[in-house]
Tab-separated table of C-alpha atoms in Angstrom:
chain	number	residue	atom	x	y	z
A	1	MET	CA	-0.029	-0.062	0.018
A	2	LEU	CA	3.139	2.120	0.583
A	3	SER	CA	4.531	1.638	-2.936
A	4	ASP	CA	6.558	4.761	-4.303
A	5	ASN	CA	4.838	7.052	-6.868
A	6	HIS	CA	7.640	9.765	-6.906
A	7	THR	CA	7.626	10.785	-10.618
A	8	ALA	CA	7.924	14.774	-10.205
A	9	THR	CA	6.416	17.094	-12.536
A	10	GLU	CA	9.168	19.014	-14.304
A	11	PRO	CA	9.170	22.416	-12.850
A	12	GLY	CA	9.232	25.575	-14.955
A	13	SER	CA	11.997	28.021	-14.812
A	14	SER	CA	12.273	30.108	-11.493
A	15	PRO	CA	13.544	33.454	-10.533
A	16	HIS	CA	16.487	31.515	-8.805
A	17	GLY	CA	16.866	28.700	-11.312
A	18	LYS	CA	16.554	26.132	-8.588
A	19	GLU	CA	13.327	26.501	-6.990
A	20	SER	CA	9.840	27.075	-8.237
A	21	SER	CA	6.529	28.009	-6.484
A	22	GLN	CA	5.466	24.251	-6.400
A	23	HIS	CA	8.612	22.400	-5.804
A	24	ARG	CA	12.021	22.580	-3.847
A	25	THR	CA	15.135	20.569	-3.551
A	26	PHE	CA	15.484	17.992	-0.790
A	27	GLY	CA	18.497	15.696	-1.093
A	28	ASN	CA	18.976	14.484	-4.521
A	29	SER	CA	15.076	15.138	-5.274
A	30	ARG	CA	12.786	17.608	-6.109
A	31	VAL	CA	9.490	17.565	-3.818
A	32	SER	CA	6.475	19.940	-3.639
A	33	HIS	CA	6.483	21.929	-0.630
A	34	GLU	CA	3.961	19.899	1.242
A	35	GLN	CA	6.104	16.972	0.700
A	36	PHE	CA	9.013	18.700	1.981
A	37	ARG	CA	7.584	19.092	5.437
A	38	PHE	CA	7.117	15.162	5.626
A	39	VAL	CA	10.638	14.229	4.088
A	40	TYR	CA	12.269	16.969	6.180
A	41	ALA	CA	10.626	15.883	9.521
A	42	ALA	CA	10.933	12.128	8.515
A	43	GLU	CA	14.827	12.359	8.069
A	44	HIS	CA	15.233	13.657	11.723
A	45	VAL	CA	12.929	10.907	13.038
A	46	TYR	CA	14.961	8.401	11.079
A	47	LEU	CA	18.251	9.824	12.619
A	48	VAL	CA	16.797	9.611	16.170
A	49	GLY	CA	15.679	5.832	15.179
A	50	LEU	CA	19.276	5.042	14.086
A	51	LEU	CA	20.800	6.390	17.385
A	52	LEU	CA	17.987	4.560	19.282
A	53	HIS	CA	18.884	1.260	17.781
A	54	LEU	CA	22.586	1.768	18.330
A	55	LEU	CA	21.615	1.987	22.126
A	56	PHE	CA	19.556	-0.995	21.999
A	57	LEU	CA	22.381	-2.669	20.130
A	58	VAL	CA	24.671	-2.058	23.116
A	59	LEU	CA	21.800	-2.936	25.659
A	60	PHE	CA	21.142	-6.075	24.280
A	61	PHE	CA	24.506	-7.222	23.865
A	62	TRP	CA	25.170	-6.374	27.380
A	63	LEU	CA	21.867	-8.394	28.566
A	64	ASN	CA	22.979	-11.194	26.529
A	65	ILE	CA	19.656	-11.325	24.466
A	66	ARG	CA	20.880	-12.773	21.197
A	67	GLU	CA	17.609	-12.353	18.971
A	68	LEU	CA	17.200	-8.712	19.724
A	69	TYR	CA	20.972	-7.890	19.445
A	70	LEU	CA	20.908	-9.634	16.034
A	71	PHE	CA	17.650	-7.891	14.959
A	72	ASN	CA	19.017	-4.465	15.912
A	73	VAL	CA	21.835	-5.115	13.464
A	74	PHE	CA	19.178	-5.303	10.877
A	75	SER	CA	17.438	-2.214	12.316
A	76	LEU	CA	20.388	-0.115	11.903
A	77	ALA	CA	20.754	-1.090	8.366
A	78	ALA	CA	17.024	-0.403	7.912
A	79	PHE	CA	17.169	3.086	9.218
A	80	SER	CA	20.426	3.741	7.428
A	81	LEU	CA	18.758	2.485	4.026
A	82	ALA	CA	15.605	4.617	4.847
A	83	LEU	CA	17.679	7.661	5.025
A	84	TYR	CA	19.061	7.202	1.900
A	85	LEU	CA	15.780	6.446	0.334
A	86	ASN	CA	14.459	9.486	1.694
A	87	ARG	CA	17.104	11.685	0.263
A	88	ASN	CA	16.443	10.042	-3.250
A	89	SER	CA	13.021	10.321	-3.982
A	90	GLN	CA	11.723	7.010	-2.664
A	91	HIS	CA	10.109	8.692	0.558
A	92	ASN	CA	7.152	6.289	0.559
A	93	LEU	CA	9.589	3.258	0.325
A	94	ALA	CA	11.611	4.717	3.257
A	95	LEU	CA	8.562	5.081	5.287
A	96	TRP	CA	7.366	1.589	4.439
A	97	LEU	CA	10.708	-0.071	5.515
A	98	VAL	CA	10.739	2.020	8.992
A	99	TYR	CA	7.090	1.236	9.378
A	100	LEU	CA	7.889	-2.783	9.199
A	101	GLU	CA	10.938	-2.401	11.182
A	102	VAL	CA	9.341	-0.586	14.084
A	103	ILE	CA	6.168	-3.300	14.156
A	104	LEU	CA	8.699	-6.186	14.012
A	105	HIS	CA	11.121	-4.731	16.432
A	106	ALA	CA	8.322	-3.907	19.022
A	107	SER	CA	6.485	-7.408	18.586
A	108	LEU	CA	9.657	-9.240	19.001
A	109	ALA	CA	10.891	-7.304	22.096
A	110	ILE	CA	7.255	-7.568	23.740
A	111	TRP	CA	7.372	-11.289	22.833
A	112	LEU	CA	10.896	-11.964	24.579
A	113	LEU	CA	10.680	-9.399	27.438
A	114	GLY	CA	7.192	-9.086	28.045
A	115	TRP	CA	4.436	-6.372	27.963
A	116	ASN	CA	5.913	-4.582	31.077
A	117	SER	CA	9.179	-3.774	29.192
A	118	GLY	CA	7.336	-0.737	27.434
A	119	PHE	CA	8.130	-1.578	23.808
A	120	TYR	CA	4.780	-1.367	22.720
A	121	TYR	CA	4.961	2.451	22.971
A	122	TYR	CA	6.875	2.754	19.805
A	123	MET	CA	4.015	1.236	17.753
A	124	PHE	CA	2.060	4.506	18.690
A	125	ALA	CA	4.863	6.576	17.430
A	126	ILE	CA	4.394	5.281	14.095
A	127	GLY	CA	0.981	6.768	13.411
A	128	PRO	CA	1.845	10.534	13.419
A	129	LEU	CA	4.643	9.787	10.788
A	130	LEU	CA	1.901	8.061	8.687
A	131	PHE	CA	-0.590	10.833	8.872
A	132	ILE	CA	1.751	13.652	7.971
A	133	ASN	CA	2.767	12.052	4.593
A	134	PRO	CA	0.723	14.007	1.940
A	135	GLY	CA	1.412	11.354	-0.540
A	136	ARG	CA	-1.066	8.626	0.572
A	137	PRO	CA	-4.710	8.574	0.947
A	138	LEU	CA	-6.509	8.994	4.136
A	139	LEU	CA	-8.051	5.366	4.194
A	140	GLU	CA	-4.648	3.998	3.652
A	141	LYS	CA	-3.259	5.682	6.725
A	142	ILE	CA	-6.051	4.606	8.903
A	143	LEU	CA	-5.758	1.127	7.724
A	144	LEU	CA	-1.826	0.993	8.365
A	145	SER	CA	-2.407	2.907	11.732
A	146	ALA	CA	-4.837	-0.067	12.769
A	147	VAL	CA	-2.568	-2.963	12.056
A	148	PRO	CA	-0.032	-2.118	15.267
A	149	ILE	CA	-3.285	-1.318	17.160
A	150	MET	CA	-4.699	-4.845	16.562
A	151	LEU	CA	-1.420	-6.454	17.097
A	152	LEU	CA	-0.929	-4.681	20.281
A	153	ILE	CA	-4.110	-6.139	21.330
A	154	ALA	CA	-2.969	-9.494	20.473
A	155	LEU	CA	0.413	-9.228	22.093
A	156	TYR	CA	-1.490	-7.924	25.246
A	157	ILE	CA	-3.830	-10.886	25.562
A	158	GLN	CA	-0.888	-13.185	24.862
A	159	SER	CA	1.008	-11.483	27.668
A	160	LEU	CA	-1.874	-12.279	30.020
A	161	ARG	CA	-1.886	-15.951	29.355
A	162	GLY	CA	1.967	-16.851	29.125
A	163	PHE	CA	5.288	-15.756	30.262
A	164	PRO	CA	8.230	-13.751	28.596
A	165	LEU	CA	10.927	-15.774	27.172
A	166	TYR	CA	13.512	-13.912	29.148
A	167	TYR	CA	13.334	-13.004	32.787
A	168	LEU	CA	14.842	-9.842	33.849
A	169	ASN	CA	15.311	-8.188	36.980
A	170	LEU	CA	12.270	-6.424	38.203
A	171	ASP	CA	14.413	-3.204	38.181
A	172	VAL	CA	15.771	-3.631	34.715
A	173	ILE	CA	12.011	-4.055	33.429
A	174	HIS	CA	10.830	-0.920	35.096
A	175	LEU	CA	13.862	0.979	33.877
A	176	LEU	CA	13.289	-0.430	30.316
A	177	HIS	CA	9.528	0.613	30.569
A	178	ILE	CA	10.380	4.107	31.628
A	179	SER	CA	13.166	4.575	28.980
A	180	ASN	CA	10.842	3.475	26.166
A	181	MET	CA	8.245	5.579	27.133
A	182	VAL	CA	10.257	8.703	27.494
A	183	ALA	CA	12.234	7.700	24.104
A	184	THR	CA	8.474	7.638	22.343
A	185	VAL	CA	7.695	10.998	23.834
A	186	VAL	CA	10.829	12.296	22.546
A	187	VAL	CA	10.551	10.841	18.935
A	188	VAL	CA	6.813	12.328	18.882
A	189	ALA	CA	8.101	15.578	20.098
A	190	TYR	CA	10.879	15.720	17.636
A	191	LEU	CA	8.739	14.776	14.831
A	192	ALA	CA	6.315	17.711	15.788
A	193	HIS	CA	9.207	20.244	15.956
A	194	TYR	CA	10.714	19.382	12.754
A	195	TYR	CA	7.579	19.118	10.928
A	196	SER	CA	6.636	22.550	12.244
A	197	LYS	CA	10.017	23.812	11.283
A	198	GLY	CA	9.615	22.406	7.865
A	199	VAL	CA	6.203	24.358	7.537
A	200	ASN	CA	8.049	27.415	8.681
A	201	ASP	CA	10.918	26.791	6.248
A	202	SER	CA	8.473	26.106	3.232
A	203	ALA	CA	6.448	29.296	4.268
A	204	GLN	CA	9.662	31.582	3.920
A	205	GLN	CA	10.732	29.821	0.804
A	206	LEU	CA	7.386	30.485	-0.700
A	207	GLN	CA	7.465	34.072	0.472
A	208	LYS	CA	10.710	34.602	-0.983
A	209	LEU	CA	9.623	33.208	-4.486
A	210	THR	CA	6.629	35.089	-4.161
A	211	GLU	CA	8.739	38.288	-3.982
A	212	ALA	CA	10.913	37.407	-6.835
A	213	TYR	CA	8.048	36.664	-9.081
A	214	GLU	CA	6.606	39.923	-7.953
A	215	GLN	CA	10.049	41.584	-9.098
A	216	LEU	CA	9.636	39.732	-12.540
A	217	ALA	CA	6.204	40.836	-13.134
A	218	THR	CA	6.957	44.416	-12.111
A	219	TYR	CA	10.569	45.204	-13.383
A	220	ASP	CA	12.475	44.642	-16.705
A	221	SER	CA	15.324	42.183	-15.912
A	222	LEU	CA	18.051	44.140	-17.688
A	223	THR	CA	17.509	47.745	-16.840
A	224	ARG	CA	15.433	47.183	-13.509
A	225	LEU	CA	13.024	49.682	-14.653
A	226	LEU	CA	9.487	49.305	-14.693
A	227	ASN	CA	8.208	46.880	-17.566
A	228	ARG	CA	5.333	47.441	-19.904
A	229	HIS	CA	2.735	46.049	-17.801
A	230	ALA	CA	3.486	47.811	-14.409
A	231	MET	CA	3.784	51.089	-16.400
A	232	THR	CA	0.580	50.614	-17.874
A	233	GLN	CA	-0.691	50.278	-14.291
A	234	ALA	CA	1.194	53.365	-13.046
A	235	ILE	CA	-0.373	55.403	-15.953
A	236	GLU	CA	-4.049	54.185	-15.131
A	237	ASP	CA	-3.236	55.146	-11.337
A	238	GLU	CA	-2.212	58.610	-12.499
A	239	VAL	CA	-5.390	58.906	-14.576
A	240	SER	CA	-7.434	58.256	-11.760
A	241	ARG	CA	-5.623	60.998	-9.999
A	242	PHE	CA	-5.931	63.468	-13.011
A	243	ARG	CA	-9.653	63.021	-12.724
A	244	ARG	CA	-9.755	63.378	-8.881
A	245	ASP	CA	-7.304	66.265	-8.554
A	246	ASP	CA	-7.288	67.679	-12.155
A	247	LYS	CA	-3.490	67.673	-12.135
A	248	PRO	CA	-2.068	67.349	-15.637
A	249	PHE	CA	0.673	64.948	-16.814
A	250	VAL	CA	2.709	64.053	-19.818
A	251	LEU	CA	3.673	60.808	-21.533
A	252	ALA	CA	7.057	61.135	-23.226
A	253	LEU	CA	8.552	58.280	-25.443
A	254	GLY	CA	12.349	58.240	-26.046
A	255	ASP	CA	14.211	56.180	-28.424
A	256	ILE	CA	18.102	55.827	-28.352
A	257	ASP	CA	19.644	57.153	-31.464
A	258	ASP	CA	21.397	54.809	-33.874
A	259	PHE	CA	21.214	52.146	-31.320
A	260	LYS	CA	21.451	49.526	-34.139
A	261	GLN	CA	24.461	50.597	-35.454
A	262	ILE	CA	26.000	50.702	-31.896
A	263	ASN	CA	25.061	47.250	-31.508
A	264	ASP	CA	26.477	46.160	-34.819
A	265	HIS	CA	29.740	47.760	-34.169
A	266	TYR	CA	30.254	47.032	-30.366
A	267	GLY	CA	28.130	43.934	-29.865
A	268	HIS	CA	24.943	43.153	-28.060
A	269	HIS	CA	26.786	43.203	-24.577
A	270	ALA	CA	27.774	46.676	-25.208
A	271	GLY	CA	24.162	47.545	-26.134
A	272	ASP	CA	23.006	46.117	-22.883
A	273	ILE	CA	25.520	48.067	-20.856
A	274	LEU	CA	24.510	51.061	-22.562
A	275	LEU	CA	20.698	50.426	-21.794
A	276	LYS	CA	21.504	49.857	-18.200
A	277	GLU	CA	23.649	52.892	-17.932
A	278	LEU	CA	20.891	55.094	-19.605
A	279	ALA	CA	18.207	53.766	-17.498
A	280	SER	CA	20.444	54.421	-14.442
A	281	ARG	CA	21.088	58.038	-15.541
A	282	MET	CA	17.447	58.859	-16.149
A	283	GLN	CA	16.558	57.350	-12.763
A	284	GLN	CA	19.039	59.807	-11.268
A	285	ARG	CA	18.039	62.883	-13.065
A	286	LEU	CA	14.115	62.491	-13.232
A	287	ARG	CA	12.071	64.044	-10.261
A	288	ARG	CA	11.266	61.594	-7.672
A	289	HIS	CA	7.508	61.442	-8.697
A	290	ASP	CA	8.100	61.003	-12.100
A	291	VAL	CA	7.935	57.372	-13.410
A	292	ILE	CA	10.191	55.656	-15.974
A	293	SER	CA	9.956	52.344	-17.736
A	294	ARG	CA	11.636	50.457	-20.486
A	295	TRP	CA	8.774	50.107	-22.903
A	296	GLY	CA	10.424	47.787	-25.479
A	297	GLY	CA	13.739	47.298	-27.129
A	298	GLU	CA	15.536	50.680	-26.850
A	299	GLU	CA	12.408	52.696	-26.193
A	300	PHE	CA	11.624	54.224	-22.650
A	301	LEU	CA	8.339	55.595	-21.907
A	302	LEU	CA	8.421	58.263	-19.317
A	303	LEU	CA	5.178	59.440	-16.847
A	304	LEU	CA	5.934	63.313	-15.957
A	305	SER	CA	3.218	64.204	-13.392
A	306	ASP	CA	1.998	67.438	-12.272
A	307	VAL	CA	3.381	69.399	-15.669
A	308	THR	CA	1.994	70.826	-18.624
A	309	LEU	CA	3.327	70.022	-21.906
A	310	THR	CA	5.556	73.125	-22.049
A	311	GLU	CA	7.038	72.451	-18.518
A	312	ALA	CA	7.663	68.870	-19.657
A	313	GLU	CA	9.561	70.185	-22.767
A	314	SER	CA	12.179	71.817	-20.289
A	315	VAL	CA	12.426	68.635	-18.194
A	316	LEU	CA	13.000	66.426	-21.294
A	317	ASN	CA	15.547	68.844	-22.756
A	318	GLU	CA	17.630	68.927	-19.436
A	319	LEU	CA	17.249	65.055	-19.335
A	320	ARG	CA	18.297	64.704	-23.075
A	321	GLU	CA	21.523	66.888	-22.394
A	322	TYR	CA	22.446	65.151	-19.325
A	323	LEU	CA	22.271	61.544	-21.197
A	324	ALA	CA	24.561	63.120	-24.000
A	325	GLU	CA	27.613	62.675	-21.869
A	326	PRO	CA	29.911	59.763	-23.328
A	327	ILE	CA	29.514	56.134	-21.916
A	328	ARG	CA	32.840	54.495	-21.425
A	329	PHE	CA	33.184	50.844	-20.752
A	330	LYS	CA	36.105	48.634	-21.985
A	331	ASN	CA	36.099	49.211	-25.469
A	332	LEU	CA	32.900	50.962	-25.591
A	333	ASP	CA	33.338	55.054	-25.598
A	334	GLN	CA	30.311	56.369	-27.074
A	335	LYS	CA	28.261	59.658	-26.915
A	336	VAL	CA	24.788	58.373	-27.023
A	337	THR	CA	21.761	60.650	-27.686
A	338	ILE	CA	18.123	60.103	-27.402
A	339	THR	CA	15.008	61.521	-29.280
A	340	PHE	CA	11.858	62.225	-27.200
A	341	GLY	CA	8.319	62.666	-28.301
A	342	ALA	CA	5.896	63.986	-25.686
A	343	ALA	CA	2.070	64.346	-25.347
A	344	GLN	CA	-0.289	65.563	-22.824
A	345	TYR	CA	-2.890	63.333	-21.678
A	346	SER	CA	-6.494	64.051	-21.999
A	347	ASP	CA	-9.621	61.801	-21.480
A	348	GLU	CA	-10.739	62.687	-24.791
A	349	ARG	CA	-8.154	60.367	-26.466
A	350	GLY	CA	-7.316	58.265	-23.319
A	351	ILE	CA	-4.037	56.378	-22.609
A	352	GLU	CA	-3.480	54.579	-25.849
A	353	GLN	CA	-3.997	57.450	-28.170
A	354	THR	CA	-1.769	59.662	-26.043
A	355	ILE	CA	1.219	57.028	-26.261
A	356	GLN	CA	0.567	57.066	-30.001
A	357	ALA	CA	0.754	60.694	-30.160
A	358	ALA	CA	4.042	60.810	-28.241
A	359	ASP	CA	5.206	58.036	-30.530
A	360	ARG	CA	4.460	60.054	-33.600
A	361	ALA	CA	6.176	63.079	-32.320
A	362	MET	CA	9.211	61.193	-31.453
A	363	TYR	CA	9.128	60.018	-35.141
A	364	ARG	CA	9.084	63.359	-36.275
A	365	GLY	CA	12.189	64.168	-34.290
A	366	LYS	CA	13.937	61.218	-35.929
A	367	THR	CA	13.338	62.406	-39.240
A	368	SER	CA	14.125	65.901	-38.347
A	369	GLY	CA	17.789	65.336	-37.055
A	370	LYS	CA	17.572	63.431	-33.807
A	371	ASN	CA	18.695	64.215	-30.356
A	372	ARG	CA	15.715	66.263	-29.745
A	373	VAL	CA	12.209	66.759	-28.076
A	374	VAL	CA	9.305	66.959	-30.238
A	375	LEU	CA	5.935	67.920	-28.789
A	376	ASP	CA	2.375	66.815	-29.826
A	377	ARG	CA	0.226	70.052	-29.514
A	378	CYS	CA	-2.981	68.557	-30.270
A	379	ALA	CA	-4.100	68.330	-26.511
A	380	PRO	CA	-4.825	71.566	-24.589
A	381	GLU	CA	-2.509	72.518	-22.084
């Protein structure tokens, strides 16, 4: 019933190249965030189980109980294998192995040492591990949890009718009983602690991924300016402010002059450097409440708030002159100019037509000599 079904869906690309919003890495496998909580907690429980059986190995060797001593050699191998499987996508197979080991070990210990030795406590500890596994159906978990309970009932009835095969000193039996009870509480507490820690870790990872995706959805990856989608939202917000406060604003479209020639001469890497440098300069020069975006290719769209078209012309000319300073990087030593077209927003023509008007004005600037600011005078100031 616990056969493995671990074929993972190939995740899409993510901001960090390793994680996605649905999957993350554990060991040598990729698991969902929900599955991660289980495998993370299970690994720490398997480590505790490995330590417990190492102690049992020493104890039963000292008590000269050969059957349990030899069985704990198998137990150490089983928990070591479970740790390996858990880190290599075989999470359900690892759990199945541990499930069998716990039931067999506890049953053998009760049969040999008696009910009062307290080994039955470990059968209660396997239940929580079954139920936090998100990869198995609820009915299967209930049935698997019922098996050790029925076995315990049978072992208890048998203990009332018979005697253990090994008679140990009563103080040793009491010490075993208390030790097993404490160890079970520690295992369950350990499981709860690391499951909770796995939940918190997944939540933090999801938060980081969410923030990274929000960055991708908002900013251009090369220039770190707003992208087209985010700029459209910013313009819509400004339109709402315009209708509420009647404050004018201007949209200006800027295009780098002769950018293709720069790319052809210096290479695309130099073109990327130039775009980043111009973006940085524009951010430094524009007013704090102005908004700038990479509109596409070598085009930038600017939102100049609280200005008329005439006032925007002055702002844009100052920016144009500032941007004309040479850009120097390795073999790149280039004076770069930019042509702006600007249009003032009005409700009569809306956002799209205002951008188109700025684009037409910019085109006129390109055909009349470049490196200039051209205004669209169709809208009233």
